[in-house]
Short mmCIF file of C-alpha atoms in Angstrom, two decimals:
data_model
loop_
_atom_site.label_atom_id
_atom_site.label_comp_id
_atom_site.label_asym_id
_atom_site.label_seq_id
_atom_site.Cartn_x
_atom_site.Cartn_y
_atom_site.Cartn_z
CA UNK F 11 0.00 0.00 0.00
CA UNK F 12 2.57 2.87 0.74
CA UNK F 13 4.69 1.32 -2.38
CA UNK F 14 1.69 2.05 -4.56
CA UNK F 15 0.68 4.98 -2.96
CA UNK F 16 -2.78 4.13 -1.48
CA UNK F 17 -1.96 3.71 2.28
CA UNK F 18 -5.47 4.85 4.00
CA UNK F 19 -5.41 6.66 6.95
CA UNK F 20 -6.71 4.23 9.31
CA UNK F 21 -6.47 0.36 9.07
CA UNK F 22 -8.31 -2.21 11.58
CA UNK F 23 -6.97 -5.46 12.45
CA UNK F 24 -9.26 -7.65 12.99
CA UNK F 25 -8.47 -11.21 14.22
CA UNK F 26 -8.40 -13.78 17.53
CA UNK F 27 -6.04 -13.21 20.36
CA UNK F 28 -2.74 -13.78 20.04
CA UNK F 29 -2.42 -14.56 16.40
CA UNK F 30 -0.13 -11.32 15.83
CA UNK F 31 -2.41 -8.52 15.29
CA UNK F 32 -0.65 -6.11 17.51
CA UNK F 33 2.87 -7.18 17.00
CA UNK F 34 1.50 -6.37 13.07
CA UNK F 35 0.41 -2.91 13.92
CA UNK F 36 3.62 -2.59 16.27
CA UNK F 37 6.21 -3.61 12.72
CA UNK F 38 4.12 -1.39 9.97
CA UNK F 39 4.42 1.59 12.30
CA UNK F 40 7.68 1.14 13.01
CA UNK F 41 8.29 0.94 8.81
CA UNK F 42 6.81 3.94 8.65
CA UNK F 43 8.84 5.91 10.92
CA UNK F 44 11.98 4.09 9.91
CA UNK F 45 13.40 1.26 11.18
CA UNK F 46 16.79 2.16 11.69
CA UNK F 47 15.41 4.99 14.00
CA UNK F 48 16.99 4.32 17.73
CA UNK F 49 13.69 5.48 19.09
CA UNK F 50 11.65 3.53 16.86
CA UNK F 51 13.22 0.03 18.27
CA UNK F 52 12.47 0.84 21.79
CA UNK F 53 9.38 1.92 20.77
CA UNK F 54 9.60 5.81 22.30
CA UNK F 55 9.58 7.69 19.12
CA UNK F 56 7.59 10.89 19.48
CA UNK F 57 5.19 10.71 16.60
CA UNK F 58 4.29 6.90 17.33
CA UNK F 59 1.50 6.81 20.23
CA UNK F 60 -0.34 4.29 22.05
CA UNK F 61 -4.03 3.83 23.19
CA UNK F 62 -4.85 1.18 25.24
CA UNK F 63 -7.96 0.69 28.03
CA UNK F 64 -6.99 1.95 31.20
CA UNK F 65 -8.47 2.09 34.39
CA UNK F 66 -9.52 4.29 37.31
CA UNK F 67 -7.02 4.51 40.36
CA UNK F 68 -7.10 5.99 43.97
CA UNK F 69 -4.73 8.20 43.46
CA UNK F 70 -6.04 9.84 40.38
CA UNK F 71 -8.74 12.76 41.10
CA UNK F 72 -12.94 12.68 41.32
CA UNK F 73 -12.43 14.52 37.68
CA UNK F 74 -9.54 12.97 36.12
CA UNK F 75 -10.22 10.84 33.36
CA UNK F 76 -7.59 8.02 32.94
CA UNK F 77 -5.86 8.26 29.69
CA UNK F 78 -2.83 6.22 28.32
CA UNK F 79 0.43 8.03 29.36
CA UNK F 80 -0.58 7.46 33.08
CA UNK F 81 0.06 3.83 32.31
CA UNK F 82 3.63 4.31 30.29
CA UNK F 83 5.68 2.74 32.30
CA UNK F 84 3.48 -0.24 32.91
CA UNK F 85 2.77 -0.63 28.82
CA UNK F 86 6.63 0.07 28.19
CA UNK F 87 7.10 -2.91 30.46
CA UNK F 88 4.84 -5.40 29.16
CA UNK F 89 5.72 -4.83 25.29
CA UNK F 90 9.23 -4.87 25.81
CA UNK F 91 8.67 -9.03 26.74
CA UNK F 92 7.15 -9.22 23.50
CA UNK F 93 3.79 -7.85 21.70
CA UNK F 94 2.14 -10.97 22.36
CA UNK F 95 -0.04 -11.15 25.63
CA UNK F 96 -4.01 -10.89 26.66
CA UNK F 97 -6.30 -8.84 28.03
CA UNK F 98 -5.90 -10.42 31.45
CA UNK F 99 -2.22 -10.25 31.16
CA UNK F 100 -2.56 -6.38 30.94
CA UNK F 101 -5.24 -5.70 33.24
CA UNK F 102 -2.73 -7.21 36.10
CA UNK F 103 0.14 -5.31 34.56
CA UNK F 104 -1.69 -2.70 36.27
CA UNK F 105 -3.37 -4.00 39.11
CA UNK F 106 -6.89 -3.64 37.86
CA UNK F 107 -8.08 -6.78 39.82
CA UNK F 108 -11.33 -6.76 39.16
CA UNK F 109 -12.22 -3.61 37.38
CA UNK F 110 -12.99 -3.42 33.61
CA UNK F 111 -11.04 -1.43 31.77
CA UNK F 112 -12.15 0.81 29.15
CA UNK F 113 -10.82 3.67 26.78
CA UNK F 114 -11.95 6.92 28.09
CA UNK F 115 -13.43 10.37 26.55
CA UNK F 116 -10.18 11.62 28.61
CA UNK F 117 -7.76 9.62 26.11
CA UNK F 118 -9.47 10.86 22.79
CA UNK F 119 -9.19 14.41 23.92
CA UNK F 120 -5.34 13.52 24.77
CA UNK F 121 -5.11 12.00 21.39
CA UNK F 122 -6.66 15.28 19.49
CA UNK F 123 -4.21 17.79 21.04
CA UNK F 124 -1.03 15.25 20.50
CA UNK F 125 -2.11 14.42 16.74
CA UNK F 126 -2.57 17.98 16.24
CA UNK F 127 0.99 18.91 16.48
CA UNK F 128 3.47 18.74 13.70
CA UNK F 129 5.45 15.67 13.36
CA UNK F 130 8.89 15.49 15.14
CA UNK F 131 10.87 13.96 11.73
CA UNK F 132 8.62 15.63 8.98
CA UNK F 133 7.19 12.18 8.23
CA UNK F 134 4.01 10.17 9.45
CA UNK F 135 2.52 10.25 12.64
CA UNK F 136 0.83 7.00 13.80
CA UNK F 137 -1.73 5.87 16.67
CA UNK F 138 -1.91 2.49 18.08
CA UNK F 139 -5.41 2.00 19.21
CA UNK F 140 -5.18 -1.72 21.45
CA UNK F 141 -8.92 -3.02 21.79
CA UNK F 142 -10.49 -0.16 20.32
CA UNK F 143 -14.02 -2.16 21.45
CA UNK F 144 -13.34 -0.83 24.61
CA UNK F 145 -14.10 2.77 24.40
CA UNK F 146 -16.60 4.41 26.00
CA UNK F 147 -19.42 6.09 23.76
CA UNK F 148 -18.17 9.41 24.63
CA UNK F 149 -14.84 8.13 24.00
CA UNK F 150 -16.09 6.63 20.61
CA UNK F 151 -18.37 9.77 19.34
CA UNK F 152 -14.96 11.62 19.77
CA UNK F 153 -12.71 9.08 17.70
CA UNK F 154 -14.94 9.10 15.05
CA UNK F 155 -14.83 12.74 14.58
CA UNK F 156 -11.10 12.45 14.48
CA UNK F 157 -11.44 9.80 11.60
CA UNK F 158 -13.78 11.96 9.89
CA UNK F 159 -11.16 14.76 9.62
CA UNK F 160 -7.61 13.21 10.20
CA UNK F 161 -5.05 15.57 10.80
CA UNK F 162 -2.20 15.32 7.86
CA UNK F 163 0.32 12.37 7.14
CA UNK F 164 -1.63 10.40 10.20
CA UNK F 165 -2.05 6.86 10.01
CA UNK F 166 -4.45 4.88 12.56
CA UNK F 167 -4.00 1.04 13.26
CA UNK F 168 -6.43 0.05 15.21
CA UNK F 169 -5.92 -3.53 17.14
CA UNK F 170 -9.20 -5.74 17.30
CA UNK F 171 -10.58 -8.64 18.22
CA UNK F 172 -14.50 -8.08 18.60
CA UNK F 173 -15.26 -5.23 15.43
CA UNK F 174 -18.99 -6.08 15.81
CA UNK F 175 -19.06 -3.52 19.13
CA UNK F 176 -17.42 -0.65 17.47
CA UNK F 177 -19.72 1.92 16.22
CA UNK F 178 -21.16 1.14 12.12
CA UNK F 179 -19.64 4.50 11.63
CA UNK F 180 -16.36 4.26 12.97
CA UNK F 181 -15.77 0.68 10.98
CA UNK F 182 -17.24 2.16 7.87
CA UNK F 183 -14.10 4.79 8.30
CA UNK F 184 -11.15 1.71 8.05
CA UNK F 185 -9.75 -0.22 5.58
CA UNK F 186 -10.29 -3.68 7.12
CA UNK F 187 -7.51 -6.07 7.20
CA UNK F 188 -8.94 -9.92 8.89
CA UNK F 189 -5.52 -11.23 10.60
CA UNK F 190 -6.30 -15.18 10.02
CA UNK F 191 -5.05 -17.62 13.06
CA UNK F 192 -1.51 -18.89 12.46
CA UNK F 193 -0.97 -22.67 10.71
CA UNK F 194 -0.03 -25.01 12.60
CA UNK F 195 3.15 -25.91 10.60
CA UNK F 196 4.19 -22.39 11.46
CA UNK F 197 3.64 -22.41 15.25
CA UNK F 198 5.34 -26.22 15.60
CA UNK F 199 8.35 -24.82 13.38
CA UNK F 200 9.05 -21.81 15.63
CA UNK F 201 8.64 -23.75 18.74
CA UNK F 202 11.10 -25.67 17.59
CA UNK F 203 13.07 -22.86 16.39
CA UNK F 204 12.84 -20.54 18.64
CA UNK F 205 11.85 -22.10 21.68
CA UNK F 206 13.71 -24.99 22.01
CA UNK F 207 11.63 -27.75 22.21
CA UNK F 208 11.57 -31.12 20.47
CA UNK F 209 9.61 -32.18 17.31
CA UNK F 210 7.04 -34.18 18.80
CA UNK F 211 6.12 -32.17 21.80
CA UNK F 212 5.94 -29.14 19.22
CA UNK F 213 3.46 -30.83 17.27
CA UNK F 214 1.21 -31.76 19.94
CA UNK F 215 1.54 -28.04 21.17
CA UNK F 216 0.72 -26.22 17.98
CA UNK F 217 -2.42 -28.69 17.39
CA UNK F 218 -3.51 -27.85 21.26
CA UNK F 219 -3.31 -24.01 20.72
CA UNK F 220 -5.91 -23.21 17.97
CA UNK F 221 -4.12 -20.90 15.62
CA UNK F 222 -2.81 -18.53 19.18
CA UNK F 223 0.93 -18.27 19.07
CA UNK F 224 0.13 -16.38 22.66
CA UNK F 225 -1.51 -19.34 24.02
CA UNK F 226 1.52 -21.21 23.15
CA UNK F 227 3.84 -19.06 24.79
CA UNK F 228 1.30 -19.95 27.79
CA UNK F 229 1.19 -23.41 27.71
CA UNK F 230 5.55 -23.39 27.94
CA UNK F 231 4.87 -22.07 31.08
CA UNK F 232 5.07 -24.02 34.58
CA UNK F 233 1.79 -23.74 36.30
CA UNK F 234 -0.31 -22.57 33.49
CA UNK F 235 -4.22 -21.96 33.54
CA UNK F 236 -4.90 -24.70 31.79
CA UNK F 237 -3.01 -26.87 34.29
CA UNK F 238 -5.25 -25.82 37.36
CA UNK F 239 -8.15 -26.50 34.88
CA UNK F 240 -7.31 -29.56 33.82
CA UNK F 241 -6.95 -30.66 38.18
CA UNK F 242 -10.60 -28.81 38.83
CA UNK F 243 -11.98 -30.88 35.55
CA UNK F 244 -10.37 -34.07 36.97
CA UNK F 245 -11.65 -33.37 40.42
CA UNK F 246 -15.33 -32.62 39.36
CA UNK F 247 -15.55 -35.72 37.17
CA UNK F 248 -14.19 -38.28 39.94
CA UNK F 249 -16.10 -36.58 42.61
CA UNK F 250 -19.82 -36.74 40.55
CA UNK F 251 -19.03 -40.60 39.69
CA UNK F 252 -18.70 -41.01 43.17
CA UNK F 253 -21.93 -39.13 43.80
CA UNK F 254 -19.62 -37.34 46.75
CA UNK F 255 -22.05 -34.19 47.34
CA UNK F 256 -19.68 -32.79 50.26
CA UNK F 257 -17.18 -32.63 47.59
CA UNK F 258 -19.26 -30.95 44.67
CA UNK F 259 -20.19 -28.43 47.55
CA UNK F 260 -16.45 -27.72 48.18
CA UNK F 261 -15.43 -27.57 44.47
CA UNK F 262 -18.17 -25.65 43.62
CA UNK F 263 -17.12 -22.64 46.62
CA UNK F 264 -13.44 -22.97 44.86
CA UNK F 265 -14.68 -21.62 41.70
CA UNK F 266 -16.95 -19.35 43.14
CA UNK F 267 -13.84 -17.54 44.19
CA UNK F 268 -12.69 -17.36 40.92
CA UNK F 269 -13.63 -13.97 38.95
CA UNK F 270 -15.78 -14.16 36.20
CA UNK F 271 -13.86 -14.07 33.26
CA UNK F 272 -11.98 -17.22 34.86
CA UNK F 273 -15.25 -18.82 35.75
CA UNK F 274 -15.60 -18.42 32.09
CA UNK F 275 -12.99 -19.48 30.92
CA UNK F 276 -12.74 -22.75 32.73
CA UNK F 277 -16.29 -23.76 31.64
CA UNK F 278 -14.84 -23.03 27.98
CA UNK F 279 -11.95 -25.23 29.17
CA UNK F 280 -14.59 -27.96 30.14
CA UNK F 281 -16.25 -27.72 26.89
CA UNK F 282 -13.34 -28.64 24.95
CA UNK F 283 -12.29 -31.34 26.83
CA UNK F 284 -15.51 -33.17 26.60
CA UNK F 285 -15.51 -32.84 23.17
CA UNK F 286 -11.78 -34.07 23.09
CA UNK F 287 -13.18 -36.72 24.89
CA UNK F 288 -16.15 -37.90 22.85
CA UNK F 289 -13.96 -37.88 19.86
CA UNK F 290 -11.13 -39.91 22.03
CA UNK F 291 -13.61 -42.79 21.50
CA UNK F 292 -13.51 -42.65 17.83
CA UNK F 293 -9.90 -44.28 17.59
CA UNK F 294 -8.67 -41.29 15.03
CA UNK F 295 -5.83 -39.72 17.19
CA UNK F 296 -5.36 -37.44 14.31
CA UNK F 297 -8.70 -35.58 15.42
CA UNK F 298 -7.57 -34.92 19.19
CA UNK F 299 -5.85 -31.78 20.52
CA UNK F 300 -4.76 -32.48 24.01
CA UNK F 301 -1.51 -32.29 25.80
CA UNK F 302 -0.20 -35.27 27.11
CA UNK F 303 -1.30 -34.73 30.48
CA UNK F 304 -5.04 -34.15 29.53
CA UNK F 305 -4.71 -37.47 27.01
CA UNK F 306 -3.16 -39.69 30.07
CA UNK F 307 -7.03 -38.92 31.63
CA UNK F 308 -9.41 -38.88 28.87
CA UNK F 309 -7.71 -42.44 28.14
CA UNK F 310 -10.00 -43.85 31.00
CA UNK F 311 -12.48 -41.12 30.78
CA UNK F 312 -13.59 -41.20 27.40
CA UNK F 313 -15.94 -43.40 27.58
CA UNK F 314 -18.19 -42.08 30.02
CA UNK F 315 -19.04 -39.59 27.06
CA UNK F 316 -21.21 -40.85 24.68
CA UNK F 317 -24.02 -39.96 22.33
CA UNK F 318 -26.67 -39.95 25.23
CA UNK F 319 -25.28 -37.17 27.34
CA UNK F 320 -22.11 -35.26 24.72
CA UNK F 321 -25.70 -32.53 23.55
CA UNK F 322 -26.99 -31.91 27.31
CA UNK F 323 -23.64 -31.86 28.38
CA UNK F 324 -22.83 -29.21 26.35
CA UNK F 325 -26.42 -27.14 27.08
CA UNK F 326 -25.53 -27.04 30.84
CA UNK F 327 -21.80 -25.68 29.88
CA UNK F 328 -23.48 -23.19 27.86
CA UNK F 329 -26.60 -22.40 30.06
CA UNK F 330 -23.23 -22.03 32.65
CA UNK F 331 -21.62 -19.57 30.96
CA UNK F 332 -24.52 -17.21 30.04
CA UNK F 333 -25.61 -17.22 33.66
CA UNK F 334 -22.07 -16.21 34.96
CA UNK F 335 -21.90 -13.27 32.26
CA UNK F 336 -25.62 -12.76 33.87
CA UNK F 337 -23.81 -12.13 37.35
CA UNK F 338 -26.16 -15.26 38.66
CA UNK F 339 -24.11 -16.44 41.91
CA UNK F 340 -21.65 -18.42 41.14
CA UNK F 341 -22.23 -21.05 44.14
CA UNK F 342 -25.47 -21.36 43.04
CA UNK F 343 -24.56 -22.20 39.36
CA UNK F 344 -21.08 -24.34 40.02
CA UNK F 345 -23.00 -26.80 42.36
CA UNK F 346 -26.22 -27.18 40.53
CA UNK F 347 -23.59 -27.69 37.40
CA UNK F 348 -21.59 -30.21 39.66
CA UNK F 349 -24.74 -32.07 40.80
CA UNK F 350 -26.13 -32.32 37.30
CA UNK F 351 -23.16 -34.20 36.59
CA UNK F 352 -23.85 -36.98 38.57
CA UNK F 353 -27.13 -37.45 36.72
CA UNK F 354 -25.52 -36.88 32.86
CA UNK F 355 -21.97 -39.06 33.71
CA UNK F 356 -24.44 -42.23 34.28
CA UNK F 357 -25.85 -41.88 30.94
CA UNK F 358 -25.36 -44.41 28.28
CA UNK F 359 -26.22 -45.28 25.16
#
C-alpha cells in the first residue's frame, strides 16, 4: 500500500487473540517511521502513540479521566517481553483486579491535542489504538470525529478482536484487514526454532493451541491456567461418579472464588475437553488436541461420554456460561452444574 501509494489513513486489524495482530500494527508503524530509527526500536519515538484501556485509580482525582500516558511505564514494560499477551495479562500489569477497563473520553481528547501537532521527523505520525471495542461512547463519538477529519500524514492502526461492538460508523471509516489464526506448521516450526523444544512435543503443542501463538507461549509455562483446569476438571468428574455431594459443595465454593472471566474461561476449558473426549472414542488420534497430560485422563475417561449425554452436556456448559456473564451467583450455578453431573456421567447409550 505505501509502495503504490494508497496507504489509507486508518487500518483495523481484525483477528483472535494472540495470532499477531498487535505485534503487526507494532512492525508497519515502526516501517513507517523508519526502522533504523533508535527510538523507533524501543518503541519511544515521538510521533508513534499508544491507546490502550486503562483504568480508574485511587490516586487519580474525582475529575480525572484516565488516559494512556498514566500507564507508560506499565505498557513500556509489558511490550518490551514481546507484543504478544491478553487482556488479562494487561489488566494485572496494572493492578486492575477486578475492574474493567475501558478507553476513556479523557484519552481521545489527549489523542486530538497530541495528533494535532506537527510531526517530530517531517514524516508520518501513527496511533496504536489496542482493543479499540473498549471505548466508551463518549470516548467513541470523539474518535470518530477524528477519523472523519484526520489531521495530515496520520495513520491509525487500530488492534481488534471483537469489530462487531465498534460503532457502524467508525468501521465504515477503516480499511479492514482480517488477521487469520496462524498454521499449525508455522507455530510447531518456531517452537522448535525458537523455543527450544523437540519435534514431537511441538506438534502436539501447535495442534492444542488453535491458531494462538500467545496461548503457546502460555502453555511453555510451569503452572499454566490450563493446568489448574485440567486438576478442577479431573476433580469434578471423579467426585460426581462417586456421587460425593460434600465434595461438589467444596469444588463448587473454589470456583466461586474465581472472577468471572476465569469462571468463564474454565467452563470453555470444560467444553473442549468433553468434546476431546467424545472424539477420544472414535480411535482417530489425528482428530484430538490435548496435551499429554489431559490425554493420560481422557484415556480412561472417554468413555463415560457418549451420544446420550455429549448434547446436554454441552447445554448445561453453555446455560453455565450465560448465567455467569448474567452475574447469577456463582455457588449457586457451580454446584447445581456439579450435581447435574452426577445425573448426565451415568448416561449411556
Amino acid at each position: 500500500m505505501v509502495n503504490e501509494q494508497r496507504l489509507p489513513h486508518a487500518i483495523m486489524l481484525c483477528g483472535p487473540t494472540g495470532v499477531g495482530k498487535l505485534a503487526l500494527a507494532t512492525a508497519f508503524a515502526s516501517y513507517l517511521l523508519g526502522w533504523d530509527n533508535a527510538m523507533v526500536k524501543k518503541l519511544e519515538h515521538p510521533d508513534l502513540h499508544f491507546t490502550y484501556p486503562t483504568i480508574k485509580q485511587s490516586w487519580m482525582g474525582s475529575d480525572h479521566k484516565p488516559i494512556s500516558d498514566d500507564f507508560s511505564r506499565e505498557w513500556h514494560e509489558i511490550m518490551s517481553d514481546g507484543p504478544y499477551f491478553s487482556m488479562d495479562q494487561w489488566l494485572a500489569a496494572i493492578g486492575a483486579e477486578n475492574q474493567q477497563a475501558i478507553i476513556t473520553a479523557g484519552e481521545s481528547d489527549e489523542l486530538v491535542r497530541k495528533l494535532q501537532l506537527k510531526s517530530s521527523q517531517g514524516g508520518y505520525k501513527v496511533s496504536i489504538i489496542w482493543l479499540p471495542e473498549r471505548m466508551n461512547d463518549e470516548c467513541a463519538n470523539k474518535m470518530l470525529k477524528l477519523l472523519e477529519e484526520p489531521p495530515r500524514q496520520t495513520v491509525f492502526i487500530m488492534v481488534c478482536e471483537e469489530p462487531d461492538k465498534l460503532l457502524d460508523t467508525i468501521r465504515s471509516r477503516v480499511q479492514r484487514i482480517d488477521v487469520g489464526k496462524l498454521p499449525t506448521d508455522i507455530i510447531s516450526q518456531a517452537l522448535v526454532e525458537r523455543r527450544g523444544i523437540d519435534a514431537e512435543q511441538a506438534q502436539r503443542l501447535s495442534r492444542m493451541v488453535d491458531g494462538s501463538w500467545l496461548r503457546a507461549l502460555q502453555e511453555l509455562q510451569t503452572g499454566t491456567e490450563n493446568e489448574q483446569f485440567l486438576d478442577l476438571f479431573i476433580l469434578l468428574m471423579r467426585q460426581a461418579y462417586m456421587r460425593n455431594v460434600k465434595d461438589l459443595k467444596r469444588w463448587s465454593e473454589t470456583m466461586a472464588a474465581f472472577g468471572r472471566e476465569k469462571q468463564k474461561r474454565f467452563l470453555r476449558y470444560f467444553l473442549r475437553m468433553i468434546r476431546e473426549s467424545f472424539i477420544y472414542n472414535f480411535k482417530h488420534p489425528e482428530l484430538n488436541y490435548m496435551s499429554q497430560e489431559e490425554e493420560n485422563f481422557t484415556r480412561n475417561f472417554a468413555r463415560f461420554v457418549n451420544e446420550a449425554n455429549i448434547l446436554p452436556i454441552n447445554d448445561l456448559a453453555n446455560l453455565a456460561i450465560r448465567d455467569i456473564g448474567q452475574n447469577a451467583n456463582a455457588k449457586i450455578v457451580f454446584f447445581d452444574f456439579a450435581l447435574q453431573m452426577i445425573v448426565l456421567l451415568k448416561q449411556t447409550k
